Every structure is written in structure tokens, then in C-alpha cells.
mmCIF file of N, CA and C in Angstrom:
data_model
loop_
_atom_site.group_PDB
_atom_site.id
_atom_site.type_symbol
_atom_site.label_atom_id
_atom_site.label_comp_id
_atom_site.label_asym_id
_atom_site.label_seq_id
_atom_site.Cartn_x
_atom_site.Cartn_y
_atom_site.Cartn_z
ATOM 1 N N MET Y 1 80.258 124.079 131.373
ATOM 2 C CA MET Y 1 81.340 123.912 131.992
ATOM 3 C C MET Y 1 81.766 122.484 132.150
ATOM 4 N N LEU Y 2 80.825 121.874 133.217
ATOM 5 C CA LEU Y 2 80.965 120.600 133.750
ATOM 6 C C LEU Y 2 81.619 119.114 132.537
ATOM 7 N N SER Y 3 79.941 119.811 131.539
ATOM 8 C CA SER Y 3 79.793 119.303 130.755
ATOM 9 C C SER Y 3 81.015 119.083 129.647
ATOM 10 N N ARG Y 4 81.758 120.045 128.908
ATOM 11 C CA ARG Y 4 83.143 120.407 128.539
ATOM 12 C C ARG Y 4 84.286 120.292 129.300
ATOM 13 N N LEU Y 5 84.020 119.994 130.621
ATOM 14 C CA LEU Y 5 84.998 118.888 131.160
ATOM 15 C C LEU Y 5 84.972 117.786 131.283
ATOM 16 N N PHE Y 6 84.563 117.192 130.969
ATOM 17 C CA PHE Y 6 83.995 115.596 130.996
ATOM 18 C C PHE Y 6 84.366 115.169 129.900
ATOM 19 N N ARG Y 7 84.168 115.991 128.434
ATOM 20 C CA ARG Y 7 84.082 115.696 127.093
ATOM 21 C C ARG Y 7 85.672 116.024 126.856
ATOM 22 N N TYR Y 8 86.584 116.770 127.445
ATOM 23 C CA TYR Y 8 87.756 117.052 127.437
ATOM 24 C C TYR Y 8 88.603 115.777 127.841
ATOM 25 N N PHE Y 9 88.035 115.308 129.003
ATOM 26 C CA PHE Y 9 88.593 114.133 129.998
ATOM 27 C C PHE Y 9 88.597 113.066 129.538
ATOM 28 N N VAL Y 10 87.550 112.279 128.178
ATOM 29 C CA VAL Y 10 87.161 111.556 127.369
ATOM 30 C C VAL Y 10 87.909 111.513 126.215
ATOM 31 N N TYR Y 11 88.858 112.911 125.431
ATOM 32 C CA TYR Y 11 89.057 113.321 124.525
ATOM 33 C C TYR Y 11 90.658 112.904 125.176
ATOM 34 N N PHE Y 12 90.780 113.439 126.342
ATOM 35 C CA PHE Y 12 92.578 113.172 126.609
ATOM 36 C C PHE Y 12 92.881 111.338 127.002
ATOM 37 N N ARG Y 13 91.573 110.694 127.433
ATOM 38 C CA ARG Y 13 91.918 109.095 127.687
ATOM 39 C C ARG Y 13 92.178 108.202 126.714
ATOM 40 N N ARG Y 14 90.985 108.738 125.610
ATOM 41 C CA ARG Y 14 90.861 108.375 124.466
ATOM 42 C C ARG Y 14 92.875 108.242 123.666
ATOM 43 N N ALA Y 15 92.775 109.962 123.546
ATOM 44 C CA ALA Y 15 94.267 109.515 122.959
ATOM 45 C C ALA Y 15 95.078 109.189 123.595
ATOM 46 N N HIS Y 16 95.382 109.201 125.011
ATOM 47 C CA HIS Y 16 96.633 108.803 126.276
ATOM 48 C C HIS Y 16 96.199 107.277 126.353
ATOM 49 N N ALA Y 17 94.473 106.423 125.744
ATOM 50 C CA ALA Y 17 95.030 105.205 125.927
ATOM 51 C C ALA Y 17 95.395 104.338 124.427
ATOM 52 N N THR Y 18 94.986 105.039 123.269
ATOM 53 C CA THR Y 18 94.865 104.803 122.351
ATOM 54 C C THR Y 18 96.229 104.449 121.966
ATOM 55 N N TYR Y 19 97.022 105.816 121.996
ATOM 56 C CA TYR Y 19 97.682 106.450 120.665
ATOM 57 C C TYR Y 19 99.502 106.635 122.181
ATOM 58 N N PHE Y 20 99.242 107.015 123.626
ATOM 59 C CA PHE Y 20 100.144 107.839 123.917
ATOM 60 C C PHE Y 20 101.222 106.604 124.836
ATOM 61 N N ALA Y 21 99.838 105.752 125.664
ATOM 62 C CA ALA Y 21 100.429 104.771 126.371
ATOM 63 C C ALA Y 21 101.031 103.354 125.018
ATOM 64 N N PHE Y 22 100.258 102.920 124.382
ATOM 65 C CA PHE Y 22 100.992 101.708 123.153
ATOM 66 C C PHE Y 22 102.162 102.353 122.870
ATOM 67 N N LEU Y 23 102.438 103.576 122.592
ATOM 68 C CA LEU Y 23 103.540 104.149 121.834
ATOM 69 C C LEU Y 23 104.588 104.513 122.902
ATOM 70 N N LEU Y 24 104.479 104.356 124.343
ATOM 71 C CA LEU Y 24 105.344 104.521 125.743
ATOM 72 C C LEU Y 24 106.024 103.069 126.163
ATOM 73 N N GLY Y 25 104.536 102.366 126.153
ATOM 74 C CA GLY Y 25 104.439 100.890 126.279
ATOM 75 C C GLY Y 25 105.653 100.291 125.119
ATOM 76 N N LEU Y 26 105.902 100.157 124.377
ATOM 77 C CA LEU Y 26 106.474 99.845 122.807
ATOM 78 C C LEU Y 26 107.711 100.033 123.702
ATOM 79 N N LEU Y 27 108.003 101.493 123.370
ATOM 80 C CA LEU Y 27 109.540 101.456 123.924
ATOM 81 C C LEU Y 27 109.779 101.323 124.801
ATOM 82 N N ASN Y 28 109.617 101.535 126.247
ATOM 83 C CA ASN Y 28 109.480 100.855 127.169
ATOM 84 C C ASN Y 28 109.999 99.155 126.974
ATOM 85 N N PHE Y 29 109.120 98.681 126.227
ATOM 86 C CA PHE Y 29 109.584 97.182 125.887
ATOM 87 C C PHE Y 29 110.724 96.667 125.272
ATOM 88 N N VAL Y 30 111.514 97.825 124.273
ATOM 89 C CA VAL Y 30 112.748 97.778 123.636
ATOM 90 C C VAL Y 30 113.258 98.458 124.103
ATOM 91 N N VAL Y 31 113.758 99.265 125.005
ATOM 92 C CA VAL Y 31 114.399 99.797 125.561
ATOM 93 C C VAL Y 31 114.841 98.553 126.966
ATOM 94 N N ILE Y 32 113.912 98.038 127.243
ATOM 95 C CA ILE Y 32 114.475 97.057 127.933
ATOM 96 C C ILE Y 32 114.394 95.755 128.162
ATOM 97 N N GLN Y 33 114.185 95.411 126.828
ATOM 98 C CA GLN Y 33 114.914 94.049 126.599
ATOM 99 C C GLN Y 33 116.296 94.356 126.052
ATOM 100 N N TYR Y 34 116.192 95.690 125.490
ATOM 101 C CA TYR Y 34 117.713 95.917 124.775
ATOM 102 C C TYR Y 34 118.612 95.870 126.228
ATOM 103 N N ARG Y 35 118.705 96.214 127.272
ATOM 104 C CA ARG Y 35 119.147 96.545 128.234
ATOM 105 C C ARG Y 35 119.298 95.062 129.321
ATOM 106 N N LEU Y 36 118.570 93.844 129.697
ATOM 107 C CA LEU Y 36 118.701 93.238 130.117
ATOM 108 C C LEU Y 36 118.947 91.761 129.331
ATOM 109 N N LEU Y 37 118.207 91.738 128.218
ATOM 110 C CA LEU Y 37 118.620 90.777 127.313
ATOM 111 C C LEU Y 37 119.959 91.078 126.525
ATOM 112 N N ILE Y 38 119.774 92.292 125.657
ATOM 113 C CA ILE Y 38 121.089 91.975 124.630
ATOM 114 C C ILE Y 38 122.171 92.602 125.179
ATOM 115 N N GLU Y 39 122.841 93.308 126.176
ATOM 116 C CA GLU Y 39 123.517 93.580 126.665
ATOM 117 C C GLU Y 39 124.863 92.960 127.821
ATOM 118 N N TYR Y 40 123.468 91.780 127.789
ATOM 119 C CA TYR Y 40 124.431 90.730 128.726
ATOM 120 C C TYR Y 40 124.406 89.665 127.959
ATOM 121 N N VAL Y 41 124.071 89.108 127.067
ATOM 122 C CA VAL Y 41 124.363 87.746 126.451
ATOM 123 C C VAL Y 41 125.006 88.336 124.853
ATOM 124 N N PRO Y 42 126.279 87.813 125.109
ATOM 125 C CA PRO Y 42 127.036 88.547 124.258
ATOM 126 C C PRO Y 42 126.958 88.057 122.741
ATOM 127 N N LEU Y 43 126.532 86.733 121.925
ATOM 128 C CA LEU Y 43 125.800 86.384 121.118
ATOM 129 C C LEU Y 43 125.297 87.512 120.490
ATOM 130 N N LEU Y 44 124.189 87.861 121.370
ATOM 131 C CA LEU Y 44 122.783 88.602 121.013
ATOM 132 C C LEU Y 44 123.692 90.275 120.689
ATOM 133 N N LYS Y 45 124.712 90.838 121.756
ATOM 134 C CA LYS Y 45 125.510 92.213 121.824
ATOM 135 C C LYS Y 45 126.200 92.246 120.458
ATOM 136 N N SER Y 46 126.449 91.053 119.843
ATOM 137 C CA SER Y 46 127.235 90.699 118.464
ATOM 138 C C SER Y 46 126.348 91.327 117.806
ATOM 139 N N LEU Y 47 125.596 90.201 117.524
ATOM 140 C CA LEU Y 47 124.291 90.974 116.846
ATOM 141 C C LEU Y 47 123.464 92.551 116.359
ATOM 142 N N PHE Y 48 123.976 92.605 117.444
ATOM 143 C CA PHE Y 48 122.917 94.165 117.759
ATOM 144 C C PHE Y 48 123.546 95.127 118.149
ATOM 145 N N PRO Y 49 125.019 95.626 117.584
ATOM 146 C CA PRO Y 49 125.930 96.552 118.902
ATOM 147 C C PRO Y 49 124.856 97.778 119.206
ATOM 148 N N SER Y 50 124.185 98.360 118.557
ATOM 149 C CA SER Y 50 123.032 99.749 119.176
ATOM 150 C C SER Y 50 122.186 99.064 119.173
ATOM 151 N N MET Y 51 121.586 100.075 119.819
ATOM 152 C CA MET Y 51 119.857 99.520 120.466
ATOM 153 C C MET Y 51 119.252 100.199 118.969
ATOM 154 N N LEU Y 52 119.521 100.932 118.048
ATOM 155 C CA LEU Y 52 119.118 101.379 117.252
ATOM 156 C C LEU Y 52 119.307 100.277 115.898
ATOM 157 N N TYR Y 53 120.230 99.061 115.619
ATOM 158 C CA TYR Y 53 119.940 97.855 114.948
ATOM 159 C C TYR Y 53 118.797 96.834 115.824
ATOM 160 N N PHE Y 54 118.986 97.296 116.749
ATOM 161 C CA PHE Y 54 117.954 95.942 117.741
ATOM 162 C C PHE Y 54 116.342 96.878 117.492
ATOM 163 N N THR Y 55 116.856 97.968 117.501
ATOM 164 C CA THR Y 55 114.815 98.846 116.880
ATOM 165 C C THR Y 55 114.739 98.080 115.804
ATOM 166 N N LEU Y 56 115.382 98.636 115.212
ATOM 167 C CA LEU Y 56 114.722 97.943 113.544
ATOM 168 C C LEU Y 56 114.639 96.701 113.281
ATOM 169 N N THR Y 57 115.298 95.510 113.760
ATOM 170 C CA THR Y 57 115.215 94.265 113.528
ATOM 171 C C THR Y 57 113.501 94.386 114.655
ATOM 172 N N PHE Y 58 113.391 94.597 115.386
ATOM 173 C CA PHE Y 58 112.359 94.161 116.438
ATOM 174 C C PHE Y 58 111.612 94.567 115.806
ATOM 175 N N ILE Y 59 110.910 95.986 114.932
ATOM 176 C CA ILE Y 59 109.887 97.070 114.187
ATOM 177 C C ILE Y 59 109.409 95.817 112.963
ATOM 178 N N ALA Y 60 110.788 95.053 112.476
ATOM 179 C CA ALA Y 60 110.586 94.787 110.989
ATOM 180 C C ALA Y 60 110.367 93.316 111.659
ATOM 181 N N LEU Y 61 110.185 92.980 112.565
ATOM 182 C CA LEU Y 61 109.443 91.886 112.886
ATOM 183 C C LEU Y 61 108.231 91.590 113.579
ATOM 184 N N TYR Y 62 108.253 92.245 114.355
ATOM 185 C CA TYR Y 62 107.046 92.387 115.548
ATOM 186 C C TYR Y 62 105.630 93.105 114.520
ATOM 187 N N VAL Y 63 106.159 94.103 113.438
ATOM 188 C CA VAL Y 63 104.892 94.672 112.730
ATOM 189 C C VAL Y 63 103.947 93.882 111.799
ATOM 190 N N PRO Y 64 104.869 93.028 111.350
ATOM 191 C CA PRO Y 64 104.002 92.113 110.272
ATOM 192 C C PRO Y 64 103.506 91.389 110.995
ATOM 193 N N ILE Y 65 104.255 90.925 112.464
ATOM 194 C CA ILE Y 65 103.828 89.629 112.706
ATOM 195 C C ILE Y 65 102.337 90.109 113.258
ATOM 196 N N ALA Y 66 102.375 91.337 114.370
ATOM 197 C CA ALA Y 66 100.791 92.194 114.647
ATOM 198 C C ALA Y 66 100.250 92.132 113.970
ATOM 199 N N LEU Y 67 100.274 93.052 112.865
ATOM 200 C CA LEU Y 67 99.296 92.674 111.784
ATOM 201 C C LEU Y 67 98.981 91.692 111.274
ATOM 202 N N ALA Y 68 99.070 90.376 110.873
ATOM 203 C CA ALA Y 68 98.802 89.299 110.801
ATOM 204 C C ALA Y 68 98.187 88.538 111.859
ATOM 205 N N LEU Y 69 98.658 88.742 113.054
ATOM 206 C CA LEU Y 69 97.460 88.033 114.562
ATOM 207 C C LEU Y 69 96.031 89.382 114.224
ATOM 208 N N GLY Y 70 96.292 90.305 114.264
ATOM 209 C CA GLY Y 70 95.471 91.149 114.142
ATOM 210 C C GLY Y 70 94.345 91.055 113.145
ATOM 211 N N TRP Y 71 94.631 90.780 112.049
ATOM 212 C CA TRP Y 71 93.943 90.530 111.035
ATOM 213 C C TRP Y 71 93.051 89.105 111.227
ATOM 214 N N PHE Y 72 93.941 87.919 112.044
ATOM 215 C CA PHE Y 72 93.487 87.060 112.171
ATOM 216 C C PHE Y 72 92.158 86.649 113.461
ATOM 217 N N ASP Y 73 92.667 88.348 114.048
ATOM 218 C CA ASP Y 73 91.657 88.251 115.183
ATOM 219 C C ASP Y 73 90.228 88.793 114.743
ATOM 220 N N TYR Y 74 90.412 90.072 113.805
ATOM 221 C CA TYR Y 74 89.217 90.344 113.360
ATOM 222 C C TYR Y 74 88.824 89.623 112.234
ATOM 223 N N ARG Y 75 89.267 88.073 111.244
ATOM 224 C CA ARG Y 75 88.743 87.614 110.675
ATOM 225 C C ARG Y 75 87.576 86.620 111.061
ATOM 226 N N ARG Y 76 88.807 86.013 111.758
ATOM 227 C CA ARG Y 76 88.402 84.335 112.630
ATOM 228 C C ARG Y 76 88.372 84.083 114.171
ATOM 229 N N GLY Y 77 88.588 84.913 114.971
ATOM 230 C CA GLY Y 77 88.818 85.194 115.809
ATOM 231 C C GLY Y 77 88.045 86.056 116.877
ATOM 232 N N VAL Y 78 88.626 86.448 117.774
ATOM 233 C CA VAL Y 78 86.579 86.938 118.808
ATOM 234 C C VAL Y 78 86.505 88.053 118.669
ATOM 235 N N ALA Y 79 86.919 89.002 117.720
ATOM 236 C CA ALA Y 79 86.919 90.204 117.532
ATOM 237 C C ALA Y 79 85.199 90.123 117.213
ATOM 238 N N ARG Y 80 84.404 89.620 116.307
ATOM 239 C CA ARG Y 80 83.417 89.850 116.134
ATOM 240 C C ARG Y 80 82.351 89.475 117.028
ATOM 241 N N LYS Y 81 82.904 88.628 118.203
ATOM 242 C CA LYS Y 81 82.296 87.884 119.993
ATOM 243 C C LYS Y 81 81.872 89.213 120.452
ATOM 244 N N GLU Y 82 83.480 89.961 120.507
ATOM 245 C CA GLU Y 82 83.426 91.383 121.259
ATOM 246 C C GLU Y 82 82.547 92.380 120.710
ATOM 247 N N LEU Y 83 82.402 92.719 119.718
ATOM 248 C CA LEU Y 83 81.728 93.320 118.880
ATOM 249 C C LEU Y 83 79.899 93.424 119.203
ATOM 250 N N HIS Y 84 80.102 91.854 118.864
ATOM 251 C CA HIS Y 84 77.506 91.186 119.129
ATOM 252 C C HIS Y 84 77.854 91.849 120.744
ATOM 253 N N ILE Y 85 78.652 91.085 122.093
ATOM 254 C CA ILE Y 85 78.418 91.092 122.863
ATOM 255 C C ILE Y 85 78.455 92.990 123.737
ATOM 256 N N ALA Y 86 79.315 93.590 122.565
ATOM 257 C CA ALA Y 86 78.920 95.150 123.328
ATOM 258 C C ALA Y 86 77.841 95.766 122.890
ATOM 259 N N THR Y 87 77.183 95.319 121.241
ATOM 260 C CA THR Y 87 75.861 95.814 120.615
ATOM 261 C C THR Y 87 75.016 95.373 121.631
ATOM 262 N N THR Y 88 74.696 94.421 121.978
ATOM 263 C CA THR Y 88 73.890 93.383 122.369
ATOM 264 C C THR Y 88 73.547 93.829 123.957
ATOM 265 N N SER Y 89 74.779 94.303 124.869
ATOM 266 C CA SER Y 89 74.184 94.573 126.492
ATOM 267 C C SER Y 89 74.168 96.492 126.565
ATOM 268 N N ASN Y 90 74.503 97.222 125.053
ATOM 269 C CA ASN Y 90 74.171 98.330 124.806
ATOM 270 C C ASN Y 90 72.606 98.865 124.938
ATOM 271 N N PRO Y 91 72.710 99.381 126.205
ATOM 272 C CA PRO Y 91 70.970 99.454 126.619
ATOM 273 C C PRO Y 91 70.011 100.871 125.026
ATOM 274 N N ILE Y 92 71.245 101.439 124.889
ATOM 275 C CA ILE Y 92 70.391 102.337 123.574
ATOM 276 C C ILE Y 92 69.877 101.265 122.490
ATOM 277 N N THR Y 93 70.734 100.646 121.667
ATOM 278 C CA THR Y 93 70.707 99.349 121.429
ATOM 279 C C THR Y 93 69.853 99.058 121.595
ATOM 280 N N ARG Y 94 69.231 98.296 122.827
ATOM 281 C CA ARG Y 94 68.117 97.135 123.309
ATOM 282 C C ARG Y 94 66.890 98.384 123.166
ATOM 283 N N GLU Y 95 66.581 98.950 123.618
ATOM 284 C CA GLU Y 95 65.610 99.916 123.506
ATOM 285 C C GLU Y 95 65.106 101.217 122.737
ATOM 286 N N TYR Y 96 66.312 101.766 122.794
ATOM 287 C CA TYR Y 96 65.723 103.157 120.457
ATOM 288 C C TYR Y 96 65.968 102.183 119.062
ATOM 289 N N HIS Y 97 67.168 101.635 119.529
ATOM 290 C CA HIS Y 97 67.343 100.886 117.979
ATOM 291 C C HIS Y 97 66.594 100.136 117.360
ATOM 292 N N LEU Y 98 66.408 99.084 117.992
ATOM 293 C CA LEU Y 98 65.046 97.726 118.201
ATOM 294 C C LEU Y 98 64.235 98.057 117.697
ATOM 295 N N VAL Y 99 63.681 99.645 118.205
ATOM 296 C CA VAL Y 99 62.429 99.628 117.744
ATOM 297 C C VAL Y 99 61.784 99.932 117.014
ATOM 298 N N LEU Y 100 62.878 100.792 116.363
ATOM 299 C CA LEU Y 100 62.975 101.892 115.868
ATOM 300 C C LEU Y 100 62.936 101.018 114.343
ATOM 301 N N ASN Y 101 64.067 100.139 114.324
ATOM 302 C CA ASN Y 101 64.157 99.177 113.391
ATOM 303 C C ASN Y 101 63.002 97.893 112.753
ATOM 304 N N ALA Y 102 62.010 98.029 113.985
ATOM 305 C CA ALA Y 102 61.604 97.255 114.044
ATOM 306 C C ALA Y 102 59.880 97.989 113.319
ATOM 307 N N GLU Y 103 59.547 99.808 113.885
ATOM 308 C CA GLU Y 103 58.866 100.055 112.980
ATOM 309 C C GLU Y 103 59.456 99.890 111.483
ATOM 310 N N LEU Y 104 60.671 100.721 111.134
ATOM 311 C CA LEU Y 104 60.536 100.322 110.073
ATOM 312 C C LEU Y 104 60.439 99.312 109.189
ATOM 313 N N ILE Y 105 60.899 98.188 109.289
ATOM 314 C CA ILE Y 105 61.057 96.973 108.601
ATOM 315 C C ILE Y 105 59.373 96.511 108.508
ATOM 316 N N GLU Y 106 59.074 97.353 109.164
ATOM 317 C CA GLU Y 106 57.013 96.993 109.421
ATOM 318 C C GLU Y 106 56.511 97.803 107.912
ATOM 319 N N SER Y 107 57.282 98.653 108.527
ATOM 320 C CA SER Y 107 56.708 99.821 107.189
ATOM 321 C C SER Y 107 57.085 99.354 105.853
ATOM 322 N N ILE Y 108 58.181 98.810 105.657
ATOM 323 C CA ILE Y 108 58.634 98.165 104.694
ATOM 324 C C ILE Y 108 58.417 96.988 104.057
ATOM 325 N N ALA Y 109 57.895 96.203 105.155
ATOM 326 C CA ALA Y 109 57.517 95.095 104.748
ATOM 327 C C ALA Y 109 55.605 95.869 104.309
ATOM 328 N N ARG Y 110 54.930 95.953 104.801
ATOM 329 C CA ARG Y 110 53.708 96.826 104.384
ATOM 330 C C ARG Y 110 53.880 97.546 102.802
ATOM 331 N N LEU Y 111 54.528 98.115 102.646
ATOM 332 C CA LEU Y 111 54.724 98.762 100.901
ATOM 333 C C LEU Y 111 55.206 97.639 99.746
ATOM 334 N N LEU Y 112 55.638 96.728 100.672
ATOM 335 C CA LEU Y 112 56.179 95.194 99.721
ATOM 336 C C LEU Y 112 55.399 94.722 99.807
ATOM 337 N N GLU Y 113 54.244 94.975 100.553
ATOM 338 C CA GLU Y 113 52.661 93.899 100.018
ATOM 339 C C GLU Y 113 51.796 94.318 99.303
ATOM 340 N N LEU Y 114 52.013 95.874 99.696
ATOM 341 C CA LEU Y 114 51.243 96.295 98.578
ATOM 342 C C LEU Y 114 51.647 96.122 97.656
ATOM 343 N N HIS Y 115 52.613 96.255 96.736
ATOM 344 C CA HIS Y 115 53.029 95.923 95.628
ATOM 345 C C HIS Y 115 52.981 94.340 94.820
ATOM 346 N N GLY Y 116 52.875 94.038 95.856
ATOM 347 C CA GLY Y 116 52.530 92.321 95.321
ATOM 348 C C GLY Y 116 53.782 91.568 95.801
ATOM 349 N N GLU Y 117 54.750 92.369 96.465
ATOM 350 C CA GLU Y 117 55.871 91.498 96.687
ATOM 351 C C GLU Y 117 55.783 91.158 98.517
ATOM 352 N N HIS Y 118 55.082 90.127 98.096
ATOM 353 C CA HIS Y 118 54.344 88.815 99.162
ATOM 354 C C HIS Y 118 55.742 88.082 99.651
ATOM 355 N N GLU Y 119 56.622 87.816 99.011
ATOM 356 C CA GLU Y 119 57.615 86.567 99.467
ATOM 357 C C GLU Y 119 58.730 87.856 100.344
ATOM 358 N N GLN Y 120 59.035 88.974 99.630
ATOM 359 C CA GLN Y 120 60.024 89.368 99.761
ATOM 360 C C GLN Y 120 59.604 90.288 101.273
ATOM 361 N N ALA Y 121 58.345 90.711 101.221
ATOM 362 C CA ALA Y 121 57.646 90.500 102.377
ATOM 363 C C ALA Y 121 58.417 90.345 103.332
ATOM 364 N N ARG Y 122 57.796 88.596 103.439
ATOM 365 C CA ARG Y 122 57.600 87.936 104.705
ATOM 366 C C ARG Y 122 59.399 87.478 104.502
ATOM 367 N N LYS Y 123 60.310 87.572 103.813
ATOM 368 C CA LYS Y 123 62.028 87.483 104.272
ATOM 369 C C LYS Y 123 62.299 88.542 104.575
ATOM 370 N N LEU Y 124 61.829 89.615 104.511
ATOM 371 C CA LEU Y 124 62.273 90.598 106.075
ATOM 372 C C LEU Y 124 61.860 90.469 106.579
ATOM 373 N N ARG Y 125 60.243 90.315 107.362
ATOM 374 C CA ARG Y 125 59.836 90.084 108.477
ATOM 375 C C ARG Y 125 60.759 88.629 109.266
ATOM 376 N N GLU Y 126 61.127 88.111 108.673
ATOM 377 C CA GLU Y 126 61.930 86.387 108.916
ATOM 378 C C GLU Y 126 63.119 86.956 109.015
ATOM 379 N N ALA Y 127 63.543 87.945 108.533
ATOM 380 C CA ALA Y 127 65.222 87.796 108.448
ATOM 381 C C ALA Y 127 65.562 88.859 110.081
ATOM 382 N N TYR Y 128 64.532 89.820 110.245
ATOM 383 C CA TYR Y 128 64.671 90.617 111.538
ATOM 384 C C TYR Y 128 64.049 89.852 112.195
ATOM 385 N N ASN Y 129 63.414 88.491 112.176
ATOM 386 C CA ASN Y 129 63.292 88.392 113.726
ATOM 387 C C ASN Y 129 64.452 87.658 114.053
ATOM 388 N N GLN Y 130 65.156 87.167 112.892
ATOM 389 C CA GLN Y 130 66.086 86.660 113.368
ATOM 390 C C GLN Y 130 67.107 87.101 114.082
ATOM 391 N N PHE Y 131 66.959 88.318 113.247
ATOM 392 C CA PHE Y 131 67.892 89.438 114.192
ATOM 393 C C PHE Y 131 67.909 89.922 115.522
ATOM 394 N N ARG Y 132 66.057 90.136 115.859
ATOM 395 C CA ARG Y 132 65.884 89.882 116.777
ATOM 396 C C ARG Y 132 66.383 89.183 118.294
ATOM 397 N N ARG Y 133 66.486 88.121 117.774
ATOM 398 C CA ARG Y 133 66.531 86.993 118.713
ATOM 399 C C ARG Y 133 68.368 86.844 119.099
ATOM 400 N N LEU Y 134 68.955 87.450 118.364
ATOM 401 C CA LEU Y 134 70.542 87.918 119.191
ATOM 402 C C LEU Y 134 70.898 88.415 120.249
ATOM 403 N N PHE Y 135 69.452 89.228 120.192
ATOM 404 C CA PHE Y 135 69.683 90.408 121.480
ATOM 405 C C PHE Y 135 68.876 89.964 122.689
ATOM 406 N N LYS Y 136 68.312 88.048 123.099
ATOM 407 C CA LYS Y 136 67.262 87.407 123.876
ATOM 408 C C LYS Y 136 68.719 87.317 124.740
#
């Protein structure tokens, strides 16, 4: 019963943080900007006579800029480093996956050597050792 409640809490927290809080925050931003900025500046009020025009213009500009920035972050930004830190600090990865991978790599390397592929086995072990150094 308690584990089910914890699971529901995790589901709730994920949906709230990922979807609802994001959408509510975006809507809140649009409403506040319209109320505090657009309604009190006559030039902007003439450009955006209703909140609908402002919202459509905002979305038309915001979405492509956010997509470009998100793409840049994943391709050239800090997203790779964040993933590396999350992976290397995860105790399951450190304690179980690395040990299992070491056994699998060694078994594959032995099979390669049995088939006369000594260079391929050496490259496999070398690649795995480079990978292991990331976790130290």
C-alpha cells in the first residue's frame, strides 16, 4: 500500500513538474506581461489590442527561439555534461552496471581471441578501459 502511494506521488510530481507547472508558468508570464507592460505602454497597446494578439505573437517568437536554444544546449551546451555527471554519480551504474559490463566485455574479448581476432579484442578492452576512466 505504501509503495503504491509513493509510486502515485512520483507520477504526480513528474506530471506536475514537467507539464502543468510549465504550462501554468508560461500562461502566468503571458498574462503578467500583458497586464503590466502592454496595457500601460500606448505604443504596445496599439500593436497588441487584445491579449490574444499578444499571446499569438509571443508564441510565434518564443517557441522557435526556445527550440533553437534547446537544440544548441543538447548539441553543444551543457546537456552532455549534465548527463555525464548524472550517470557517473549514480550508484547503480557504478556498482552493478560497470561490473556486469566488465564481465561481458572480457567474455567477448576472449571469444574474439579464440577466433584469432587478437587486435579486435585489444581494441575492445582498450575502449572499455577508457570508458572506465570516466567513472574515476
